[in-house]
Short mmCIF file of C-alpha atoms and ligand atoms in Angstrom, two decimals:
data_model
loop_
_atom_site.label_atom_id
_atom_site.label_comp_id
_atom_site.label_asym_id
_atom_site.label_seq_id
_atom_site.Cartn_x
_atom_site.Cartn_y
_atom_site.Cartn_z
CA MET J 279 21.93 45.30 39.44
CA ILE J 280 23.27 48.34 40.92
CA LEU J 281 26.77 48.38 42.27
CA VAL J 282 27.74 51.46 44.58
CA VAL J 283 31.53 52.25 44.81
CA ASP J 284 31.85 53.97 47.81
CA ASN J 285 35.19 56.03 48.22
CA HIS J 286 37.35 53.39 46.44
CA PRO J 287 39.30 52.83 42.88
CA PHE J 288 38.55 49.26 42.22
CA GLN J 289 35.66 50.09 40.51
CA TYR J 290 36.50 47.72 37.39
CA GLU J 291 37.24 44.56 39.75
CA MET J 292 34.03 44.83 41.52
CA GLU J 293 32.12 45.38 38.41
CA LYS J 294 33.80 42.05 36.78
CA ILE J 295 33.08 40.09 40.06
CA CYS J 296 29.46 41.67 39.74
CA THR J 297 29.18 40.09 36.11
CA ILE J 298 30.19 36.85 37.18
CA PHE J 299 27.52 36.41 39.12
CA PHE J 300 24.88 38.40 37.34
CA SER J 301 26.09 37.53 33.33
CA GLN J 302 22.45 38.30 31.99
CA GLU J 303 21.98 41.59 33.72
CA LYS J 304 23.61 45.02 33.26
CA ILE J 305 25.59 46.21 35.61
CA LYS J 306 24.65 50.20 37.16
CA THR J 307 27.76 51.64 38.58
CA VAL J 308 26.88 54.65 41.24
CA ARG J 309 28.82 56.55 43.78
CA GLU J 310 25.67 56.30 46.20
CA SER J 311 22.68 54.93 46.40
CA ASP J 312 19.39 55.23 48.26
CA GLU J 313 17.83 53.21 46.08
CA THR J 314 16.09 49.74 47.30
CA GLY J 315 16.27 46.57 45.22
CA GLU J 316 19.22 44.19 44.05
CA ARG J 317 22.33 46.01 45.43
CA VAL J 318 25.75 45.53 45.69
CA PHE J 319 27.49 48.20 47.97
CA THR J 320 31.25 48.34 48.57
CA SER J 321 33.45 50.71 50.78
CA LEU J 322 36.38 51.77 51.80
CA ARG J 323 36.30 54.17 54.79
CA GLU J 324 38.47 54.76 57.61
CA ASN J 325 40.53 51.64 56.88
CA VAL J 326 37.90 49.59 56.70
CA ILE J 327 36.15 47.55 53.85
CA THR J 328 32.76 46.77 53.62
CA VAL J 329 31.08 44.94 51.34
CA LYS J 330 26.89 44.54 51.31
CA ALA J 331 24.68 43.08 49.31
CA PHE J 332 21.28 42.72 48.83
CA VAL J 333 19.97 39.99 46.50
CA ASN J 334 17.08 37.39 46.22
CA SER J 335 15.24 38.98 49.05
CA LYS J 336 18.28 38.07 51.23
CA SER J 337 21.10 40.40 52.42
CA ALA J 338 25.13 39.53 53.77
CA VAL J 339 27.75 41.75 54.78
CA LYS J 340 31.26 41.23 55.60
CA SER J 341 34.34 43.63 56.63
CA CYS J 342 37.65 43.99 57.37
CA ARG J 343 40.67 46.12 58.22
CA TYR J 344 42.07 47.33 55.29
CA ASP J 345 45.82 46.05 54.31
CA LEU J 346 47.58 48.34 52.07
CA ASP J 347 49.03 45.99 49.81
CA ASP J 348 46.56 43.70 49.44
CA ALA J 349 43.05 45.78 49.67
CA GLU J 350 41.71 45.29 45.77
CA MET J 351 42.21 41.49 46.86
CA GLN J 352 40.64 42.02 49.89
CA MET J 353 37.65 43.61 48.88
CA ALA J 354 37.27 41.26 46.06
CA ARG J 355 37.53 38.16 47.94
CA MET J 356 34.76 39.64 49.99
CA LEU J 357 32.46 40.16 47.23
CA VAL J 358 32.38 37.16 46.27
CA GLU J 359 32.01 35.37 49.49
CA VAL J 360 28.87 37.60 49.99
CA LEU J 361 27.69 36.63 46.66
CA SER J 362 28.59 33.31 46.56
CA GLY J 363 26.51 32.98 50.05
CA LEU J 364 23.32 34.77 48.48
CA THR J 365 23.48 33.09 45.54
CA GLY J 366 24.47 29.55 45.91
CA LYS J 367 27.12 30.11 43.36
CA LYS J 368 30.70 29.36 43.80
CA PRO J 369 32.93 30.80 40.82
CA LYS J 370 35.70 27.99 40.10
CA TRP J 371 38.12 30.66 39.10
CA GLY J 372 37.04 32.63 42.26
CA VAL J 373 38.41 36.45 42.14
CA LEU J 374 40.29 36.10 38.54
CA THR J 375 38.76 38.05 36.06
CA GLY J 376 41.72 38.49 33.42
CA ILE J 377 42.57 36.07 30.63
CA ARG J 378 45.87 35.01 31.23
CA PRO J 379 45.75 32.92 34.51
CA THR J 380 48.72 31.24 33.80
CA LYS J 381 50.81 34.29 33.79
CA LEU J 382 50.25 34.88 37.31
CA MET J 383 50.72 31.21 38.22
CA ARG J 384 54.38 30.93 36.25
CA SER J 385 55.32 33.59 37.95
CA GLU J 386 54.07 31.98 41.63
CA ILE J 387 55.93 28.81 40.27
CA GLU J 388 58.97 30.47 40.00
CA LYS J 389 58.60 32.45 43.07
CA SER J 390 57.83 29.54 45.75
CA GLY J 391 57.21 26.41 43.52
CA ARG J 392 53.96 24.78 42.40
CA GLU J 393 52.46 23.38 45.44
CA LYS J 394 52.69 26.55 47.43
CA ALA J 395 51.62 28.08 43.87
CA ILE J 396 48.13 26.01 44.14
CA GLU J 397 48.04 27.19 47.71
CA PHE J 398 48.07 30.65 46.87
CA PHE J 399 45.87 30.58 44.32
CA GLU J 400 43.48 28.75 46.10
CA LYS J 401 44.02 30.82 49.60
CA ASN J 402 44.24 34.51 47.84
CA TYR J 403 42.17 34.31 44.78
CA LEU J 404 39.69 31.85 45.97
CA VAL J 405 40.21 29.54 42.95
CA SER J 406 39.13 25.81 43.35
CA HIS J 407 41.25 23.32 43.37
CA ASP J 408 41.39 21.61 40.31
CA LYS J 409 41.49 24.78 38.32
CA ALA J 410 44.25 25.77 40.29
CA ILE J 411 45.47 22.23 39.06
CA LEU J 412 44.77 22.40 35.36
CA CYS J 413 46.31 26.41 35.68
CA ALA J 414 49.52 24.70 37.38
CA ASP J 415 49.92 21.84 35.09
CA VAL J 416 49.26 24.84 31.42
CA ALA J 417 52.02 26.89 33.29
CA GLU J 418 54.68 24.36 33.76
CA ASN J 419 53.97 23.04 30.22
CA GLU J 420 54.18 26.77 29.05
CA GLN J 421 57.35 27.08 30.63
CA LYS J 422 58.94 24.56 28.19
CA ILE J 423 58.16 26.44 25.68
CA ILE J 424 59.17 30.25 26.70
CA SER J 425 62.39 28.83 28.02
CA ARG J 426 63.39 27.69 24.17
CA VAL J 427 62.98 31.54 23.28
CA ASP J 428 64.63 34.67 23.98
CA SER J 429 63.93 38.56 23.49
CA HIS J 430 64.88 38.42 19.43
CA SER J 431 61.71 35.97 18.97
CA CYS J 432 59.03 37.11 16.79
CA CYS J 433 56.07 35.58 14.90
CA LEU J 434 54.51 36.49 11.92
CA TYR J 435 50.46 37.04 11.99
CA ILE J 436 48.62 36.98 8.79
CA SER J 437 44.53 37.46 9.33
CA ILE J 438 42.00 36.35 6.94
CA PRO J 439 39.05 37.86 7.62
CA PHE J 440 36.66 35.63 5.60
CA CYS J 441 34.41 32.93 5.81
CA PRO J 442 31.75 30.77 3.89
CA THR J 443 29.18 32.32 6.13
CA ARG J 444 28.57 33.61 9.98
CA CYS J 445 28.49 31.42 12.71
CA LYS J 446 26.20 32.66 15.53
CA TYR J 447 28.40 33.25 18.46
CA CYS J 448 31.44 34.60 16.49
CA SER J 449 32.65 38.24 17.71
CA PHE J 450 35.27 38.23 15.24
CA VAL J 451 35.66 40.29 12.24
CA SER J 452 34.92 38.24 10.15
CA HIS J 453 33.10 38.79 6.59
CA SER J 454 31.12 35.88 4.95
CA VAL J 455 32.70 35.58 1.63
CA GLU J 456 29.52 35.60 -0.08
CA ARG J 457 28.34 39.15 0.79
CA THR J 458 32.19 40.69 0.25
CA ASN J 459 33.09 38.67 -2.24
CA LYS J 460 34.66 41.79 -4.66
CA LEU J 461 36.65 43.01 -1.56
CA VAL J 462 38.84 39.58 -1.57
CA ASP J 463 41.20 40.23 -4.61
CA PRO J 464 41.95 43.92 -3.39
CA TYR J 465 42.75 42.67 0.12
CA VAL J 466 44.87 40.04 -1.00
CA GLU J 467 46.95 42.42 -2.86
CA ALA J 468 47.13 44.94 -0.07
CA LEU J 469 47.90 41.83 2.27
CA CYS J 470 50.76 41.05 0.33
CA ARG J 471 52.21 44.65 0.18
CA GLU J 472 52.02 44.80 4.01
CA ILE J 473 53.65 41.62 4.29
CA GLU J 474 56.41 42.59 1.69
CA LEU J 475 56.65 45.96 3.85
CA SER J 476 56.28 43.62 7.46
CA GLY J 477 59.29 41.54 5.57
CA ARG J 478 62.07 44.34 5.03
CA ILE J 479 61.32 45.74 8.62
CA VAL J 480 61.99 43.09 10.21
CA ARG J 481 65.22 42.59 8.20
CA SER J 482 66.34 45.36 9.39
CA THR J 483 65.70 44.41 12.90
CA ASP J 484 67.56 41.53 14.68
CA LEU J 485 64.44 39.89 15.21
CA ARG J 486 64.27 36.63 14.60
CA LEU J 487 60.96 34.56 12.89
CA ASP J 488 59.88 31.43 15.63
CA ALA J 489 56.41 30.93 14.30
CA VAL J 490 54.21 31.80 11.59
CA TYR J 491 50.31 31.65 11.89
CA PHE J 492 47.46 32.75 9.50
CA GLY J 493 44.03 33.03 11.10
CA GLY J 494 40.97 34.90 10.62
CA GLY J 495 38.41 34.36 9.74
CA THR J 496 39.50 31.23 7.86
CA PRO J 497 42.10 31.70 5.55
CA SER J 498 40.84 28.38 3.35
CA THR J 499 38.19 30.75 2.34
CA LEU J 500 40.59 31.97 -0.39
CA SER J 501 40.83 30.32 -3.10
CA ALA J 502 43.66 28.09 -3.93
CA GLN J 503 45.55 30.62 -6.19
CA ASN J 504 45.31 33.05 -3.56
CA LEU J 505 46.27 31.21 -0.97
CA ARG J 506 49.43 30.65 -3.08
CA LYS J 507 49.50 34.28 -3.46
CA VAL J 508 49.17 35.20 0.12
CA LEU J 509 51.82 31.86 1.09
CA SER J 510 54.88 32.25 -1.99
CA CYS J 511 54.94 36.40 -0.86
CA VAL J 512 55.31 34.84 2.83
CA ARG J 513 58.14 32.96 1.77
CA ASP J 514 59.59 35.44 -0.87
CA ASN J 515 59.80 37.94 2.01
CA PHE J 516 60.67 36.34 5.31
CA ASP J 517 63.15 33.78 6.04
CA LEU J 518 61.58 30.48 6.92
CA ASP J 519 64.00 27.62 7.96
CA ASP J 520 62.66 24.22 9.30
CA ASN J 521 62.68 25.69 12.84
CA VAL J 522 60.11 27.61 12.07
CA GLU J 523 57.07 26.78 13.36
CA TYR J 524 53.91 27.14 10.48
CA THR J 525 50.51 26.75 11.21
CA VAL J 526 47.19 27.97 8.96
CA GLU J 527 43.60 27.58 9.73
CA ALA J 528 41.43 26.00 7.82
CA GLY J 529 39.32 26.04 10.79
CA ARG J 530 35.56 25.15 8.52
CA PRO J 531 35.62 21.81 7.01
CA ASP J 532 33.66 23.00 3.67
CA THR J 533 36.41 24.90 3.25
CA VAL J 534 39.19 22.15 2.92
CA ASP J 535 40.05 20.76 -0.25
CA ARG J 536 43.15 18.44 -2.18
CA GLU J 537 44.10 21.61 -4.35
CA LYS J 538 44.43 24.13 -1.17
CA LEU J 539 45.89 21.38 1.31
CA GLU J 540 48.73 20.76 -1.47
CA ALA J 541 49.25 24.07 -1.70
CA LEU J 542 49.93 24.09 2.07
CA LYS J 543 52.25 21.36 2.26
CA GLU J 544 54.03 22.88 -0.69
CA PHE J 545 54.81 25.65 1.11
CA GLY J 546 56.06 24.61 4.25
CA VAL J 547 53.17 24.41 6.41
CA GLY J 548 53.22 22.19 9.03
CA ARG J 549 49.85 22.31 11.25
CA ILE J 550 46.14 23.43 10.34
CA SER J 551 43.18 23.60 12.28
CA VAL J 552 40.11 22.06 10.80
CA ASN J 553 37.18 22.29 13.09
CA ALA J 554 34.17 20.90 14.36
CA GLN J 555 32.66 23.05 17.11
CA THR J 556 30.19 19.77 17.61
CA LEU J 557 29.30 16.49 15.74
CA ASN J 558 25.95 17.34 16.12
CA ASP J 559 24.11 18.05 12.54
CA GLU J 560 21.17 19.83 13.97
CA ILE J 561 23.22 22.28 16.11
CA LEU J 562 25.69 22.73 13.29
CA ALA J 563 22.84 23.60 11.26
CA LYS J 564 21.46 26.07 14.12
CA ILE J 565 24.63 27.89 14.80
CA GLY J 566 24.97 28.78 11.48
CA ARG J 567 28.50 26.99 9.92
CA ASN J 568 26.37 25.68 6.60
CA HIS J 569 28.44 21.86 6.98
CA THR J 570 27.91 19.14 8.32
CA SER J 571 29.58 16.78 10.45
CA ASP J 572 30.08 14.49 7.59
CA ASP J 573 32.15 17.26 5.86
CA PHE J 574 34.14 17.15 8.76
CA TYR J 575 35.18 13.54 8.99
CA LYS J 576 35.87 14.11 5.26
CA ALA J 577 37.96 17.08 5.64
CA ILE J 578 39.99 15.53 8.58
CA ALA J 579 40.31 12.04 6.34
CA LEU J 580 41.72 14.23 3.81
CA ALA J 581 44.25 16.40 5.40
CA LYS J 582 46.01 13.19 7.52
CA GLU J 583 46.51 12.13 3.34
CA PHE J 584 48.91 15.13 3.61
CA GLY J 585 50.72 14.05 7.11
CA PHE J 586 50.80 17.32 8.49
CA ASP J 587 53.11 17.66 11.65
CA ALA J 588 49.77 18.23 13.60
CA ILE J 589 45.95 18.78 12.73
CA ASN J 590 44.34 20.85 15.90
CA THR J 591 40.40 20.80 15.96
CA ASP J 592 38.34 23.09 18.39
CA LEU J 593 34.77 22.34 20.12
CA ILE J 594 32.99 24.56 22.11
CA ALA J 595 31.31 23.21 25.25
CA GLY J 596 27.76 25.39 26.02
CA LEU J 597 26.35 25.86 22.23
CA GLU J 598 22.72 26.55 21.83
CA ASP J 599 20.35 23.38 23.03
CA GLU J 600 23.37 20.88 22.91
CA SER J 601 23.28 18.59 25.49
CA TYR J 602 25.53 17.09 27.86
CA GLU J 603 25.33 13.64 26.50
CA SER J 604 25.74 15.42 22.78
CA PHE J 605 28.61 17.51 24.09
CA CYS J 606 30.36 14.20 25.60
CA GLU J 607 29.90 12.29 22.46
CA ASN J 608 31.53 14.91 20.53
CA ILE J 609 34.52 14.59 22.78
CA GLU J 610 34.51 10.80 22.36
CA ARG J 611 34.62 11.04 18.73
CA THR J 612 37.37 13.52 18.38
CA ILE J 613 39.21 11.47 20.73
CA GLU J 614 38.63 8.73 18.52
CA LEU J 615 40.07 11.01 15.13
CA SER J 616 43.06 11.27 17.36
CA PRO J 617 44.03 14.71 16.21
CA GLU J 618 47.32 15.90 17.71
CA ASN J 619 45.54 18.97 19.20
CA VAL J 620 42.34 19.30 20.18
CA THR J 621 40.90 22.63 21.76
CA VAL J 622 37.94 23.16 24.17
CA HIS J 623 36.56 26.25 24.28
CA THR J 624 33.85 27.85 26.66
CA LEU J 625 30.60 28.97 24.99
CA CYS J 626 30.95 33.26 25.13
CA LEU J 627 27.97 35.60 24.97
CA LYS J 628 29.44 38.36 23.08
CA ARG J 629 27.82 41.48 22.61
CA SER J 630 29.08 41.80 18.78
CA SER J 631 27.89 38.17 17.91
CA THR J 632 24.41 37.15 16.15
CA LEU J 633 23.69 35.12 19.01
CA VAL J 634 23.35 37.93 21.60
CA THR J 635 21.96 41.02 19.23
CA ASP J 636 19.01 38.12 18.28
CA SER J 637 15.90 39.64 20.19
CA ARG J 638 15.89 36.38 22.43
CA LYS J 639 17.33 36.52 26.01
CA VAL J 640 20.60 33.68 25.94
CA ARG J 641 19.50 31.57 28.87
CA ARG J 642 22.19 28.85 29.19
CA ASP J 643 22.48 26.02 32.29
CA GLU J 644 25.98 27.01 33.70
CA LYS J 645 26.05 23.57 35.69
CA THR J 646 25.43 21.58 33.00
CA VAL J 647 28.29 23.98 31.03
CA ASP J 648 30.74 23.44 33.76
CA MET J 649 29.80 19.41 33.41
CA MET J 650 30.75 19.56 30.23
CA VAL J 651 34.26 21.08 30.24
CA GLU J 652 35.23 18.43 33.44
CA TYR J 653 33.97 15.86 31.27
CA ALA J 654 36.19 17.06 28.16
CA ASN J 655 39.29 17.35 30.97
CA LYS J 656 39.53 14.51 32.28
CA ARG J 657 38.48 12.50 29.15
CA LEU J 658 41.70 14.31 27.05
CA LEU J 659 43.99 13.59 29.87
CA GLU J 660 43.40 10.09 30.15
CA SER J 661 43.60 9.82 26.31
CA GLY J 662 46.74 10.99 26.84
CA TYR J 663 46.42 14.94 25.86
CA GLU J 664 48.52 17.56 27.81
CA PRO J 665 46.70 21.18 28.77
CA TYR J 666 49.46 23.66 26.97
CA TYR J 667 47.78 26.46 26.99
CA MET J 668 44.96 28.54 28.56
CA TYR J 669 42.93 32.34 27.92
CA ARG J 670 39.77 33.12 29.44
CA GLN J 671 37.31 35.13 28.10
CA SER J 672 34.69 37.94 29.43
CA LYS J 673 31.33 36.63 29.04
CA SER J 674 32.05 33.29 28.76
CA LEU J 675 29.42 30.90 30.38
CA GLY J 676 30.34 30.26 33.69
CA ASN J 677 33.63 31.87 33.83
CA LEU J 678 35.07 29.31 32.77
CA GLU J 679 38.18 28.99 30.47
CA ASN J 680 39.46 27.95 26.99
CA VAL J 681 41.85 25.27 27.06
CA GLY J 682 44.03 23.63 24.10
CA TRP J 683 45.01 20.04 24.57
CA CYS J 684 47.90 18.62 22.79
CA LYS J 685 49.52 14.45 22.43
CA LYS J 686 53.84 14.93 24.18
CA GLY J 687 55.60 17.17 21.92
CA LYS J 688 52.72 18.67 19.89
CA GLU J 689 52.15 22.10 21.24
CA CYS J 690 51.63 25.04 19.01
CA ALA J 691 54.60 27.66 20.30
CA TYR J 692 52.94 30.19 18.47
CA ASN J 693 49.53 29.67 20.88
CA ILE J 694 51.57 30.01 24.41
CA LEU J 695 54.07 33.00 23.19
CA MET J 696 50.82 35.15 21.24
CA MET J 697 48.89 34.25 24.66
CA GLU J 698 51.77 34.89 27.05
CA GLU J 699 53.30 37.75 25.58
CA VAL J 700 56.62 36.78 25.90
CA SER J 701 57.89 37.47 22.04
CA THR J 702 56.60 39.85 19.14
CA VAL J 703 54.39 39.46 16.96
CA ILE J 704 54.15 41.36 13.47
CA ALA J 705 50.69 41.10 12.43
CA CYS J 706 49.01 41.93 8.98
CA GLY J 707 46.08 42.61 7.38
CA ALA J 708 42.39 43.83 8.73
CA GLY J 709 42.24 43.70 12.40
CA ALA J 710 45.42 42.66 13.37
CA VAL J 711 47.22 43.71 16.16
CA THR J 712 50.99 44.16 16.01
CA LYS J 713 52.44 43.47 19.31
CA LEU J 714 56.18 44.97 20.22
CA TYR J 715 57.40 43.48 22.93
CA ASP J 716 60.01 45.68 25.07
CA ARG J 717 63.32 43.50 26.00
CA LYS J 718 64.23 45.70 28.86
CA THR J 719 60.81 46.30 30.81
CA GLY J 720 58.66 42.78 29.09
CA LYS J 721 55.82 45.14 28.47
CA ILE J 722 54.31 45.45 25.31
CA GLU J 723 52.99 48.17 22.91
CA ARG J 724 50.51 47.22 20.18
CA ILE J 725 50.34 48.88 16.65
CA PHE J 726 46.20 48.36 15.47
CA ASN J 727 45.91 47.66 11.75
CA PHE J 728 42.09 49.13 10.62
CA LYS J 729 39.79 46.24 11.66
CA TYR J 730 37.69 46.49 8.37
CA PRO J 731 38.75 45.06 5.17
CA TYR J 732 37.28 47.96 2.85
CA GLU J 733 38.94 50.44 6.07
CA TYR J 734 42.09 47.63 5.14
CA ILE J 735 42.02 48.52 1.16
CA ASP J 736 40.82 52.19 1.59
CA ARG J 737 43.57 53.41 3.57
CA PHE J 738 46.48 51.12 3.39
CA GLU J 739 49.30 53.99 3.40
CA GLU J 740 48.27 54.94 6.74
CA THR J 741 49.09 51.13 7.77
CA VAL J 742 52.41 51.54 5.92
CA GLU J 743 52.88 54.84 8.15
CA ARG J 744 52.37 52.69 11.51
CA LYS J 745 54.24 49.58 10.85
CA GLN J 746 57.43 52.69 10.72
CA LYS J 747 57.00 52.86 14.84
CA ILE J 748 58.44 48.52 14.47
CA SER J 749 61.71 49.74 13.31
CA GLU J 750 62.05 52.85 15.67
CA PHE J 751 61.14 50.89 18.33
CA PHE J 752 63.77 48.05 17.67
CA GLY J 753 66.23 51.19 17.03
CA LYS J 754 65.72 52.41 20.52
S1 SF4 I 1042 34.42 30.35 11.50
FE1 SF4 I 1042 35.33 31.43 13.21
S2 SF4 I 1042 35.64 33.37 12.67
FE2 SF4 I 1042 34.52 31.99 11.11
S3 SF4 I 1042 32.44 33.07 11.19
FE3 SF4 I 1042 32.69 31.30 12.99
S4 SF4 I 1042 33.57 31.79 14.72
FE4 SF4 I 1042 33.54 33.67 13.39
#
């Protein structure tokens, strides 16, 4: 697919919109083209915006007078309208391509109230009525948590980038522990040094710890002994009073055992995640998860014995070969288990995942994925869950969203604070990104750690140096 960008600065947004309609194709952007074939032409000349497209042997054109304050949106809306007309595809998030639609919604609600904000989303961004309502619900639920924190709030993120095996759809920096086993002990050593350093830095500032989150990877891939090492290092270096929310992902059921759960409980962890992704054994085997639905049920039953404040479970809509009926069954079985949180992701076709690097082309029926997401939203609402956080990823099927659902009062504050970027996040470990929240501007500055465990271990002194920026930032 060729995208012509003629005399305007909105290339990035127009490319993103083309990707929604032609998700399986490469978009080639050019300044001018006399090529024939499928192409989209976008132009801004003599105060007129024009969008033309030649797709599926049909063509359509729209133009309007340029409005200085709204030009990008004008062009984006016309492009969505033209491509919708030619392809029959109506993206439910309209022109919105960003990760955090709820940020926009919160600011609209603050400006003009819920109803007007919903209307604005529908008219200005061409968002469907249902998605605008979902977004408003999430934004209002998030606001309850956000209003409890001030600009001194900080979260601690600990990255454990190891998993028992690599899932086919995974795009994270996560290593199969079988292949990288010898890195684990030196990694834990380096990680504990970084946690100590971070504790010292945080104590020298006026930051207040609100949440701790272990993610990755799968933190529970660590042995109980290594898990204890990291947990005790956090306890010794941070002020973990009763108000601090403490979450550890134990995402892979095949990593959950009594000894590890005892360690989590002993060190005050209140929330864990045990993820099914699907309860269909054939599909679990196909996606490389290395566990069965029975392993998942057993892990959940064991976790429940420990009385954590909240257990989350993740499901994915759109997994390879999963039918609509099978997905609905996953939702029903999960609701029966009654976890405090359920997170429903839409499958994302990231270039770094084996799913995409595999030779054959991935094709999915986006209509079915849409029906799956709608079913999940409806049934979770009916079952007493509230949508409490949301994010979107590029390359997700149908350009759909990921939503965290919770029983009343059981939201994970870390997910909200991190996603909405309203708190400083001090992050430790490979691939971790520290985010410094500027109290005056609300903007975020980032410090990146090395991505891979071997780099993180070998170049640890560089991480130490980079971390000094935290003290400089808060000493400003
Ligand atoms: S469990 Fe999560 S982090 Fe680990 S390989 Fe699977 S998707 Fe990636």
